[in-house]
PDB file of C-alpha atoms (C1' of nucleotides) in Angstrom:
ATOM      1  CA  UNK A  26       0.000   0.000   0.000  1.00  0.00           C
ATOM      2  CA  UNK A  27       0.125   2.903   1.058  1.00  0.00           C
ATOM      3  CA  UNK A  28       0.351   3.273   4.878  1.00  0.00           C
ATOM      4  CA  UNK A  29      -2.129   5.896   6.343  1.00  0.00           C
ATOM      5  CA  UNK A  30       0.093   9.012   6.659  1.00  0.00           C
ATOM      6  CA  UNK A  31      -1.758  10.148   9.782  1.00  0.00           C
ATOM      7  CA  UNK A  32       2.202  12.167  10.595  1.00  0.00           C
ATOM      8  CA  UNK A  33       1.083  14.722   7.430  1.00  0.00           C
ATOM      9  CA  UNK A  34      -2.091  16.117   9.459  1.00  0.00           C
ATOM     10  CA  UNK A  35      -2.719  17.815  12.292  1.00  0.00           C
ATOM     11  CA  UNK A  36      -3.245  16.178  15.642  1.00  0.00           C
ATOM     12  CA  UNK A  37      -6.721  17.718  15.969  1.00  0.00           C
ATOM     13  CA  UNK A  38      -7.989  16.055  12.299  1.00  0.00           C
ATOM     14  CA  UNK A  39      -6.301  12.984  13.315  1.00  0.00           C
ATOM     15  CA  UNK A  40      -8.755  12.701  16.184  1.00  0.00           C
ATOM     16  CA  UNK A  41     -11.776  13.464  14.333  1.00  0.00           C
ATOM     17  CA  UNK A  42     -10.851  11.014  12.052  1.00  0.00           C
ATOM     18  CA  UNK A  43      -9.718   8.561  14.228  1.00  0.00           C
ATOM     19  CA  UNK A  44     -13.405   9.103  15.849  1.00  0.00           C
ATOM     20  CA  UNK A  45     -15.179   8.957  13.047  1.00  0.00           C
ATOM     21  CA  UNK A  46     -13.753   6.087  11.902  1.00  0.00           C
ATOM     22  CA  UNK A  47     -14.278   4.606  15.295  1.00  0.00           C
ATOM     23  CA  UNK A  48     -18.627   4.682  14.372  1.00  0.00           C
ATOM     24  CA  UNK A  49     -17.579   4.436  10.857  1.00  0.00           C
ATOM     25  CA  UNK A  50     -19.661   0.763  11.070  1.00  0.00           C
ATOM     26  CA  UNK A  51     -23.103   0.055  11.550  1.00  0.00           C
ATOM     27  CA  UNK A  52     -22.617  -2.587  14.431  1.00  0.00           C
ATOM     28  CA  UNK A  53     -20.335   0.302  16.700  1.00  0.00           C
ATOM     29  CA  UNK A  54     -23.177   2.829  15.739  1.00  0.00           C
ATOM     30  CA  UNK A  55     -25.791   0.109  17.151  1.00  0.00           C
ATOM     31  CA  UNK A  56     -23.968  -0.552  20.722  1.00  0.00           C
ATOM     32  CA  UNK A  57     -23.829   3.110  20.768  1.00  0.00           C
ATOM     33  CA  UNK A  58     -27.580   3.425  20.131  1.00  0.00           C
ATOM     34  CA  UNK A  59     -28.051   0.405  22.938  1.00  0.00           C
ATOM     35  CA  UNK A  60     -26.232   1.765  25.433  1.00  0.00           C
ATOM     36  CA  UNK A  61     -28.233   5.385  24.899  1.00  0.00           C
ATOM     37  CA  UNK A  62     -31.617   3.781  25.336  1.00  0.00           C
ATOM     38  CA  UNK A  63     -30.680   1.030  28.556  1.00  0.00           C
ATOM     39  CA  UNK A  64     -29.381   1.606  32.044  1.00  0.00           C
ATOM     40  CA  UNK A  65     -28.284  -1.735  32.220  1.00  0.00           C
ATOM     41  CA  UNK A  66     -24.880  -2.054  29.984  1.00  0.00           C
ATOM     42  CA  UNK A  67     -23.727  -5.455  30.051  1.00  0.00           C
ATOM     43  CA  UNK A  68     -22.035  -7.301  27.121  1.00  0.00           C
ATOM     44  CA  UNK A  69     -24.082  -9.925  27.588  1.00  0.00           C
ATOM     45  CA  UNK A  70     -26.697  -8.201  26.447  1.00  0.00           C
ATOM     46  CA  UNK A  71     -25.359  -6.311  23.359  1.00  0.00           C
ATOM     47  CA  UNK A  72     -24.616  -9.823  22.124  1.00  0.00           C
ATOM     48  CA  UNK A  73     -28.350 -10.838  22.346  1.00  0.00           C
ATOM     49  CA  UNK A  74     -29.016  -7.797  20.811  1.00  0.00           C
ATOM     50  CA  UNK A  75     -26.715  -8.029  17.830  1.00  0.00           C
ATOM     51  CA  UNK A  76     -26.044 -10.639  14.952  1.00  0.00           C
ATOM     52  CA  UNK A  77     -23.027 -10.962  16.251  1.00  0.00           C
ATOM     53  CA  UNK A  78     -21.201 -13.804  17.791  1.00  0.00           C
ATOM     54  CA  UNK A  79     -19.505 -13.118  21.231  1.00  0.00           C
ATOM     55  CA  UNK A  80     -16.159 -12.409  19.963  1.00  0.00           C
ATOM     56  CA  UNK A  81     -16.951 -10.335  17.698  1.00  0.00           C
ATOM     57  CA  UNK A  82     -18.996  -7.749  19.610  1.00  0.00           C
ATOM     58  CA  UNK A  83     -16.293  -8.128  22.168  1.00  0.00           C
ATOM     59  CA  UNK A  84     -13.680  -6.312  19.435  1.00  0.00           C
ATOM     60  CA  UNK A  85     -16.132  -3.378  18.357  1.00  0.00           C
ATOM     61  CA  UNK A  86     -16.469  -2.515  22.265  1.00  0.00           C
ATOM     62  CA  UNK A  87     -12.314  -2.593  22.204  1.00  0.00           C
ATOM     63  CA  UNK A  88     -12.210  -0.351  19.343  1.00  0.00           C
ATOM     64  CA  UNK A  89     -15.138   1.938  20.790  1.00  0.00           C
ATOM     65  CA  UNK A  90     -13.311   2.190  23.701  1.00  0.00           C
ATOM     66  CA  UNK A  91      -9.937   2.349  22.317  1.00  0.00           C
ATOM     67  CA  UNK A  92     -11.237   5.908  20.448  1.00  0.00           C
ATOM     68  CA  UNK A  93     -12.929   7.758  23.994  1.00  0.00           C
ATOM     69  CA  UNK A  94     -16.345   6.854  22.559  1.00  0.00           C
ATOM     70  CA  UNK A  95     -16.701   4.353  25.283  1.00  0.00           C
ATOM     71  CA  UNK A  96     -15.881   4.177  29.484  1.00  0.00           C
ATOM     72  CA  UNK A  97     -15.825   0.071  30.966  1.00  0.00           C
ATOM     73  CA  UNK A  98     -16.485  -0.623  34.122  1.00  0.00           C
ATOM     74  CA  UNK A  99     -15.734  -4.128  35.921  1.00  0.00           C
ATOM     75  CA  UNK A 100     -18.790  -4.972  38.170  1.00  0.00           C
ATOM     76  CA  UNK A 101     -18.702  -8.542  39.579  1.00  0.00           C
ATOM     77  CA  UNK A 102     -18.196 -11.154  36.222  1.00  0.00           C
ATOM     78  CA  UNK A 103     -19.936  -8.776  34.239  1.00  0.00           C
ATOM     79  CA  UNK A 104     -18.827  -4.773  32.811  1.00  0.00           C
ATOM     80  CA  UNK A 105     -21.142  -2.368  32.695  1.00  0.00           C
ATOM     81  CA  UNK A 106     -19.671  -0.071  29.339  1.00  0.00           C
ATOM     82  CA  UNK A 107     -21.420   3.922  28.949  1.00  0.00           C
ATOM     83  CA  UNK A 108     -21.078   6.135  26.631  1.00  0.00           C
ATOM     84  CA  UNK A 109     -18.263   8.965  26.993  1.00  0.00           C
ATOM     85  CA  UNK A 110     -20.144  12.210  27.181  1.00  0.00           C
ATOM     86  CA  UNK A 111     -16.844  13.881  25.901  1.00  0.00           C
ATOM     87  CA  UNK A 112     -16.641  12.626  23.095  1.00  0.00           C
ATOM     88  CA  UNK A 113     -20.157  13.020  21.621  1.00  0.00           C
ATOM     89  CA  UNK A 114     -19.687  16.557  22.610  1.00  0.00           C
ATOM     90  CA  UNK A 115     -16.603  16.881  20.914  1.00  0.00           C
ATOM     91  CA  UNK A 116     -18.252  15.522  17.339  1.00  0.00           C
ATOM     92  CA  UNK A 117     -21.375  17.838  18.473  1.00  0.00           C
ATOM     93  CA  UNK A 118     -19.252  20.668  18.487  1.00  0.00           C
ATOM     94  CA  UNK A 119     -17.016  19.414  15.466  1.00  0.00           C
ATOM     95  CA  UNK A 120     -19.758  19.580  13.024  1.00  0.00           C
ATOM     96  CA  UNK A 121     -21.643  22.291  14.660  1.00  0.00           C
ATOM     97  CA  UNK A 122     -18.950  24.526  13.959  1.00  0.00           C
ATOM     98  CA  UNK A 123     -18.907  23.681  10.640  1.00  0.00           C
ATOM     99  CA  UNK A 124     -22.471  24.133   9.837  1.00  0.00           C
ATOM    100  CA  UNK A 125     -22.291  27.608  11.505  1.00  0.00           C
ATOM    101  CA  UNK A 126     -19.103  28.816   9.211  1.00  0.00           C
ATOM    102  CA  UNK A 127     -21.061  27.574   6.199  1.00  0.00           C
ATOM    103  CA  UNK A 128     -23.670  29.418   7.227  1.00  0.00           C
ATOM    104  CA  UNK A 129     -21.549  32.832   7.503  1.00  0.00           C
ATOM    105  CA  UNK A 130     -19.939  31.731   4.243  1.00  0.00           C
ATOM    106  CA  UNK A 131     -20.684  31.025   0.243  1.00  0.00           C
ATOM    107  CA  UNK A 132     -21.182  27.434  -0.255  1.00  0.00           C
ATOM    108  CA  UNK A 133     -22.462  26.665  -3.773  1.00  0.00           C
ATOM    109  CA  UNK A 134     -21.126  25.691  -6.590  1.00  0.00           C
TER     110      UNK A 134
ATOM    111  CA  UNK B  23     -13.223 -12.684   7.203  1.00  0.00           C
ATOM    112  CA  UNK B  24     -16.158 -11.419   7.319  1.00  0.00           C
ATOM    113  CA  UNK B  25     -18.589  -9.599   4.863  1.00  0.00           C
ATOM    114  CA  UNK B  26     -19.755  -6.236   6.808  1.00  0.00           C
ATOM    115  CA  UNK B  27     -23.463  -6.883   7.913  1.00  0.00           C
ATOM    116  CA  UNK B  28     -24.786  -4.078   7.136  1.00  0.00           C
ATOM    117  CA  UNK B  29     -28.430  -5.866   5.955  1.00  0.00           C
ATOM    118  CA  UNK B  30     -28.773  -6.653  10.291  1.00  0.00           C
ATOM    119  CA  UNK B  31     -28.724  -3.064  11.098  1.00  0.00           C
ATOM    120  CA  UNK B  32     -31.385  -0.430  10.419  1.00  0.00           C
ATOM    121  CA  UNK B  33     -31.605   1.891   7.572  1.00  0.00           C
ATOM    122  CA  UNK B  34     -30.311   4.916   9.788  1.00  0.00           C
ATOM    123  CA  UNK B  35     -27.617   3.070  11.309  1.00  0.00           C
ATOM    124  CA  UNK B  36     -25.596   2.575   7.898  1.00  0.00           C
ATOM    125  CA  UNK B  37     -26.426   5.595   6.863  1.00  0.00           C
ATOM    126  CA  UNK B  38     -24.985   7.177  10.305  1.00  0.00           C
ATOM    127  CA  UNK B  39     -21.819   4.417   9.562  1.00  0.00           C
ATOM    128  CA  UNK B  40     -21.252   5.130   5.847  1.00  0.00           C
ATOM    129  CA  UNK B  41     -21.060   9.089   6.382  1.00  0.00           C
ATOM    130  CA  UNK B  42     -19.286   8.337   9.821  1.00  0.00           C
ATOM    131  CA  UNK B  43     -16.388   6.130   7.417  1.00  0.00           C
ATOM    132  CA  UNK B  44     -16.222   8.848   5.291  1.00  0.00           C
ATOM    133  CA  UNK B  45     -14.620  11.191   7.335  1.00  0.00           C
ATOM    134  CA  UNK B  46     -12.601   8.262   9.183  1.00  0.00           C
ATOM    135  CA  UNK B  47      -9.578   9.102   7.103  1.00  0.00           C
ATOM    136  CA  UNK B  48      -7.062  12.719   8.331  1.00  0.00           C
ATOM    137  CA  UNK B  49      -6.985  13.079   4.362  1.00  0.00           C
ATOM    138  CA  UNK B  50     -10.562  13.262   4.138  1.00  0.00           C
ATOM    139  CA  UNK B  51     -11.194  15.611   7.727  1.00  0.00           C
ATOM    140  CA  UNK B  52      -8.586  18.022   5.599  1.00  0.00           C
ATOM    141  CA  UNK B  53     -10.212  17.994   2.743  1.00  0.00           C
ATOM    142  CA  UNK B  54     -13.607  19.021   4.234  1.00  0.00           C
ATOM    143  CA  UNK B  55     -11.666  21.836   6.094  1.00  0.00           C
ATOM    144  CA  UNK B  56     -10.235  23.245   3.256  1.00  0.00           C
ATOM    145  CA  UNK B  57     -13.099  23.448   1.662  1.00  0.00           C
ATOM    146  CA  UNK B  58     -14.313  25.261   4.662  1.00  0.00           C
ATOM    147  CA  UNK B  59     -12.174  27.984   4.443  1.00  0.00           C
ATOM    148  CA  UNK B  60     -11.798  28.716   0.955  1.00  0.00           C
ATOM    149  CA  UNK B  61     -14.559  29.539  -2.136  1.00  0.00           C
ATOM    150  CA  UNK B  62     -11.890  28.721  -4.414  1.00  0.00           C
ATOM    151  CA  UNK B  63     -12.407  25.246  -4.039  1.00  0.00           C
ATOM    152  CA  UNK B  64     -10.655  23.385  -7.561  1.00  0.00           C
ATOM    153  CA  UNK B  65      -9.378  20.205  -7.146  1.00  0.00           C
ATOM    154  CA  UNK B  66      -5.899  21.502  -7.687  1.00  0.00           C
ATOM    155  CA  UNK B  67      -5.738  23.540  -5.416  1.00  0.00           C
ATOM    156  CA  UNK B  68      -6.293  20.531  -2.430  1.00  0.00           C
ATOM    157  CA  UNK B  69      -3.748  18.764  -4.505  1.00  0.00           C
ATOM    158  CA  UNK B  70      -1.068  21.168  -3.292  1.00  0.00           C
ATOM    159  CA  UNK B  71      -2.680  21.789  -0.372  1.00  0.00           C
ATOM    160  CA  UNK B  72      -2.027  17.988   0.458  1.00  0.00           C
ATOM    161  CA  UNK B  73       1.119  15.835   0.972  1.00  0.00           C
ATOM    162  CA  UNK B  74      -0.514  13.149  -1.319  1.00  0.00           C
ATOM    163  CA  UNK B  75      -0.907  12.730  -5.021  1.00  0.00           C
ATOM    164  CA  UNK B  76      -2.956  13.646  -7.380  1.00  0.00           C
ATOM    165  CA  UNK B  77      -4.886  10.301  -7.799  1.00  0.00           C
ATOM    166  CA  UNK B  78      -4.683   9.752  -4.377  1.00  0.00           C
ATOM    167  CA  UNK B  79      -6.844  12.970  -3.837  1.00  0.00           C
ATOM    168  CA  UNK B  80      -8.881  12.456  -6.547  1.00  0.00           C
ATOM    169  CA  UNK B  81     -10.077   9.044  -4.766  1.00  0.00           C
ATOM    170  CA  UNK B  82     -10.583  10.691  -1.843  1.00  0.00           C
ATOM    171  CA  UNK B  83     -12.760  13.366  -3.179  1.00  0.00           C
ATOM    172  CA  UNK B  84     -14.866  10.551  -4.877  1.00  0.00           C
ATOM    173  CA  UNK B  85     -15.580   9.002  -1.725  1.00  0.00           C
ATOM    174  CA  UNK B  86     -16.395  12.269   0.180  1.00  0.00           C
ATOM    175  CA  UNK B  87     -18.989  12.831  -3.110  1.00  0.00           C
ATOM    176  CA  UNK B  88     -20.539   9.219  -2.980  1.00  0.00           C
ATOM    177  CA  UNK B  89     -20.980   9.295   1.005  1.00  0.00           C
ATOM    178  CA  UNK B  90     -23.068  12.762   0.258  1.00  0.00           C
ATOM    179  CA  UNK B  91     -20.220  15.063   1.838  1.00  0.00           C
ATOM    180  CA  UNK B  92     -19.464  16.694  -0.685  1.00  0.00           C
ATOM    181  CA  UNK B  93     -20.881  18.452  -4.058  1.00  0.00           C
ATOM    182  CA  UNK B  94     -19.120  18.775  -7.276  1.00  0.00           C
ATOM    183  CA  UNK B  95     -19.198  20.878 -10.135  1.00  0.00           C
ATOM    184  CA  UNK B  96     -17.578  21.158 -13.526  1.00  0.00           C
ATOM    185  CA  UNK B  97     -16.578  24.951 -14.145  1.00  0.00           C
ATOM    186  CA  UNK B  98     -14.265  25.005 -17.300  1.00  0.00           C
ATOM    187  CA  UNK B  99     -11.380  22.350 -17.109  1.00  0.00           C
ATOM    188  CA  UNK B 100     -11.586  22.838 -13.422  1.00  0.00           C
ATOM    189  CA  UNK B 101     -13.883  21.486 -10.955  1.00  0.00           C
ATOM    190  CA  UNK B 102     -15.591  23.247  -7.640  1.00  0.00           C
ATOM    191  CA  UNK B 103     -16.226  21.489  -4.786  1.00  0.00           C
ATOM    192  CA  UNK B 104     -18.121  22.962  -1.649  1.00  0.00           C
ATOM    193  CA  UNK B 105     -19.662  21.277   1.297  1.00  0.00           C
ATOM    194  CA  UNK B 106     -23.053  19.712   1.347  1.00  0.00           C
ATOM    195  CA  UNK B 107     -24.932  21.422   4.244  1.00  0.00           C
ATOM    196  CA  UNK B 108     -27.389  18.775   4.781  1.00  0.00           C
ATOM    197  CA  UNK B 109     -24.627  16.056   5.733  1.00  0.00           C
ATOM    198  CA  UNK B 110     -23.142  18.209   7.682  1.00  0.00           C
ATOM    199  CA  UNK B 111     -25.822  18.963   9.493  1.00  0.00           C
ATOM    200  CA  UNK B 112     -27.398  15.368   9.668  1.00  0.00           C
ATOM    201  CA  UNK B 113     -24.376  14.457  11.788  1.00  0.00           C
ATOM    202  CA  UNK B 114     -24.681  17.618  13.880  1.00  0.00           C
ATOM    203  CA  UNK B 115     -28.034  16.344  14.906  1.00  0.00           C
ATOM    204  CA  UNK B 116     -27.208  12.715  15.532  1.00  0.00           C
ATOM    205  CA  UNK B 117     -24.816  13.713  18.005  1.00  0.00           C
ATOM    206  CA  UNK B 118     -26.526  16.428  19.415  1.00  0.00           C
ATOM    207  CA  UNK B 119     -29.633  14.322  20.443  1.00  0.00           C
ATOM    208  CA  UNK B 120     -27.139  11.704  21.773  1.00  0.00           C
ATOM    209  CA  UNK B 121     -25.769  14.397  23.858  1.00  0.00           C
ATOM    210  CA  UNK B 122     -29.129  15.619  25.034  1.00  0.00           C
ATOM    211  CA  UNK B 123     -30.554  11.709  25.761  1.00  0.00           C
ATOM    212  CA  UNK B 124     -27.302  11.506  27.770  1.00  0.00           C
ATOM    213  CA  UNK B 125     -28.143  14.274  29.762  1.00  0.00           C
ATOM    214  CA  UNK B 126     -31.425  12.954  30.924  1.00  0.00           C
ATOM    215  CA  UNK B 127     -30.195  10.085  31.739  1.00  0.00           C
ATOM    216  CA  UNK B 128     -28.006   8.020  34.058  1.00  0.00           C
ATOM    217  CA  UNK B 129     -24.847   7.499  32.406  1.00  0.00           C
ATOM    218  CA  UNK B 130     -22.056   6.670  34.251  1.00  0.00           C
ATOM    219  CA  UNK B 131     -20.190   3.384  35.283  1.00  0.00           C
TER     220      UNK B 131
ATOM    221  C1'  DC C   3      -9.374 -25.239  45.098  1.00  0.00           C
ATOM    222  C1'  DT C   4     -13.051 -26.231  41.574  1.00  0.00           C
ATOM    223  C1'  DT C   5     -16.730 -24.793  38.880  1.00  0.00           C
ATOM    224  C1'  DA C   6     -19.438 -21.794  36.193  1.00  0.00           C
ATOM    225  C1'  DA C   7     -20.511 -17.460  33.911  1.00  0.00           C
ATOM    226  C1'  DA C   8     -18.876 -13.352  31.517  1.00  0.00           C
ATOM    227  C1'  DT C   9     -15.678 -11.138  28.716  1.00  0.00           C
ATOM    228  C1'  DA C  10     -11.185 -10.855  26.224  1.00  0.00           C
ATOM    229  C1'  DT C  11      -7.638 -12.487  23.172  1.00  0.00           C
ATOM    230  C1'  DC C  12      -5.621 -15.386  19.484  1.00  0.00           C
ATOM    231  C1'  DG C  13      -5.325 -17.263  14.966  1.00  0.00           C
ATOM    232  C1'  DT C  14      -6.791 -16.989  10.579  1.00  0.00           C
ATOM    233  C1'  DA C  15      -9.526 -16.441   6.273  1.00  0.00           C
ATOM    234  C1'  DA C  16     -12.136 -13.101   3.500  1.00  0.00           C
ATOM    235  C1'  DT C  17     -12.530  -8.600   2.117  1.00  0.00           C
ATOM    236  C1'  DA C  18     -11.801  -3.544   2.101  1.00  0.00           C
ATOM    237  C1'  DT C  19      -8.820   0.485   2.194  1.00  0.00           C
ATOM    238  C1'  DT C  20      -4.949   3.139   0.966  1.00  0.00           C
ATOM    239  C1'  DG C  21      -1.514   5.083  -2.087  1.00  0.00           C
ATOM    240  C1'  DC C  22       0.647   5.876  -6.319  1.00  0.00           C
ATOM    241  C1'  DA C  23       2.372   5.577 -11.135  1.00  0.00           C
ATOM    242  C1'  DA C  24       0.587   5.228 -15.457  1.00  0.00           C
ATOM    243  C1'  DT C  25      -2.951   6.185 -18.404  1.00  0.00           C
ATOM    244  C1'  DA C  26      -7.409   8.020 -19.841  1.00  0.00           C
ATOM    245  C1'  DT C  27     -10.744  11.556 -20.117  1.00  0.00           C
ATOM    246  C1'  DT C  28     -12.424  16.242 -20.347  1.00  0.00           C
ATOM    247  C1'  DA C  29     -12.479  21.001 -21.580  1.00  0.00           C
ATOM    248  C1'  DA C  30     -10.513  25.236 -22.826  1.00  0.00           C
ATOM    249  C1'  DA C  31      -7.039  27.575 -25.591  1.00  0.00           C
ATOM    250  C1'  DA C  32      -4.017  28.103 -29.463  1.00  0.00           C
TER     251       DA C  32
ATOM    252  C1'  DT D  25      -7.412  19.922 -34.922  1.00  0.00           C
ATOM    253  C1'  DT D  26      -3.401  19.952 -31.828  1.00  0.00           C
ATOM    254  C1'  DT D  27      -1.857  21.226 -27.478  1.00  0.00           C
ATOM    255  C1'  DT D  28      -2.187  21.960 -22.753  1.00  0.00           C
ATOM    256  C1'  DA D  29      -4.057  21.927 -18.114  1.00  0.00           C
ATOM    257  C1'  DA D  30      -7.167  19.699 -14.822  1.00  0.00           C
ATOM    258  C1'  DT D  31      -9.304  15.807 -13.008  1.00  0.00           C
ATOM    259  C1'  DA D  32     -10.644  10.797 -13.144  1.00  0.00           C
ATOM    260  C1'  DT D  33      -9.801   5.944 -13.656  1.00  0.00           C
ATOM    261  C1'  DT D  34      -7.087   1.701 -13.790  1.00  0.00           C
ATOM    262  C1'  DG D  35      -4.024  -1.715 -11.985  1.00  0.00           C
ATOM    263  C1'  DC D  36      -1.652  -3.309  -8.406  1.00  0.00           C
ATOM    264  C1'  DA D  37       1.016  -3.934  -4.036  1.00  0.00           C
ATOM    265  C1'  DA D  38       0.878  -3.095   0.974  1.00  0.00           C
ATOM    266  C1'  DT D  39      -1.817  -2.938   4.804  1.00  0.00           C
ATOM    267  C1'  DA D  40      -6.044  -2.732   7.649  1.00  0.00           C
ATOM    268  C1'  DT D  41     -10.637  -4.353   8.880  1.00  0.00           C
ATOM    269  C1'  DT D  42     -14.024  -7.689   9.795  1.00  0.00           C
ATOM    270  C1'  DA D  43     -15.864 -11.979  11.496  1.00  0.00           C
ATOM    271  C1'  DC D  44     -15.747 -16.066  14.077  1.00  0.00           C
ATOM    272  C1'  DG D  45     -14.335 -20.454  16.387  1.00  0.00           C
ATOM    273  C1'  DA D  46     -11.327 -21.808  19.808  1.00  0.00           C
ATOM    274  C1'  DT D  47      -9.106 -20.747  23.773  1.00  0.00           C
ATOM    275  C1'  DA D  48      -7.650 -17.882  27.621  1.00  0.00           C
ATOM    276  C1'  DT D  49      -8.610 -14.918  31.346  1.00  0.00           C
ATOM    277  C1'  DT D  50     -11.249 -12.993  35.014  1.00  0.00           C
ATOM    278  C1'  DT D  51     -14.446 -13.001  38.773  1.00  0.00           C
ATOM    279  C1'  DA D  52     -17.843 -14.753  41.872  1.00  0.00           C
ATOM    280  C1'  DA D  53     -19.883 -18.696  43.940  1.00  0.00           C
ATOM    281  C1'  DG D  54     -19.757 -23.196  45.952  1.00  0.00           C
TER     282       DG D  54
END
DNA sequence: CTTAAATATCGTAATATTGCAATATTAAAA
DNA sequence: TTTTAATATTGCAATATTACGATATTTAAG
């Protein structure tokens, strides 16, 4: 290939990439949307939930977790994952900010 | 491996993934920002604007334009791209009412 | 200590992404 | 029409992602 060349951009789009990518699949955007409508975060559950097998969902909640977008917490065999209010904000804002200078700005063509 | 899934989730969940992936790449965040802050917006310009080559960019502005990001049109031999508002702003929302859920809620662990 | 339940990691096959040189296409200008 | 400049596409090698069974680890209970 063709490595990435993530050392050519700036730190800040390398995180909103690297977060991006992080939902960037429909079964990361679904544990996302689980944990948003339940209390109750086990794994054990997201597995029933997806059509997943066990391993599998196991890795997305890695890589969620690896970019902010999730927090893990060990309670007795099972860990309770939630959703890292940070870093919704920060895409929030991200985009937000971007709609607003469009707004202020020409955008056709 | 491994085909992606994407026929178990809902409708709105690849669409949230596929424009989610197409930002997942630093290239692809700079792109979008340079378009931000300039009207000039011809392909050669991002070219030089961007430690990768010509094809390279080229690709990457095709993927931006099939994931809805961005619009394209043909002015002479040139070509203007600006932002499409509507993706943009589609994101804005999703995380915004994931923010605001989270806010009513109990969400820690 | 042993067992059982929950979650993580490993190994690996299938597929997708990334980057670029080379080449093709497109559109204006000469 | 030929030339020139701008952008797109093709072909291909390197690498990353995805999925899952099998296995390992972790934690609580017995």
């Amino acid at each position: 290939m063709g490595a990435s060349k993530t050392d050519h951009f700036t730190d800040r789009q390398n995180e909103i990439a690297t977060l991006a990518k992080a939902i960037g699949h429909p079964a990361r955007v679904a544990i996302i949307e689980y944990l948003l409508k339940t209390d109750k975060c086990i794994c054990g559950d997201i597995v029933n939930e997806l059509p997943l097998a066990q391993a599998t969902v196991s890795q997305h909640l890695k890589e969620l977790k690896q970019a902010g977008f999730i927090k893990g917490n060990t309670e007795g065999n099972a860990i309770c994952y939630c959703i890292n209010e940070k870093t919704i904000e920060t895409l929030q804002n991200y985009f937000g900010n971007i709609f607003t200078k469009l707004e202020k700005k020409n955008n056709y063509c």
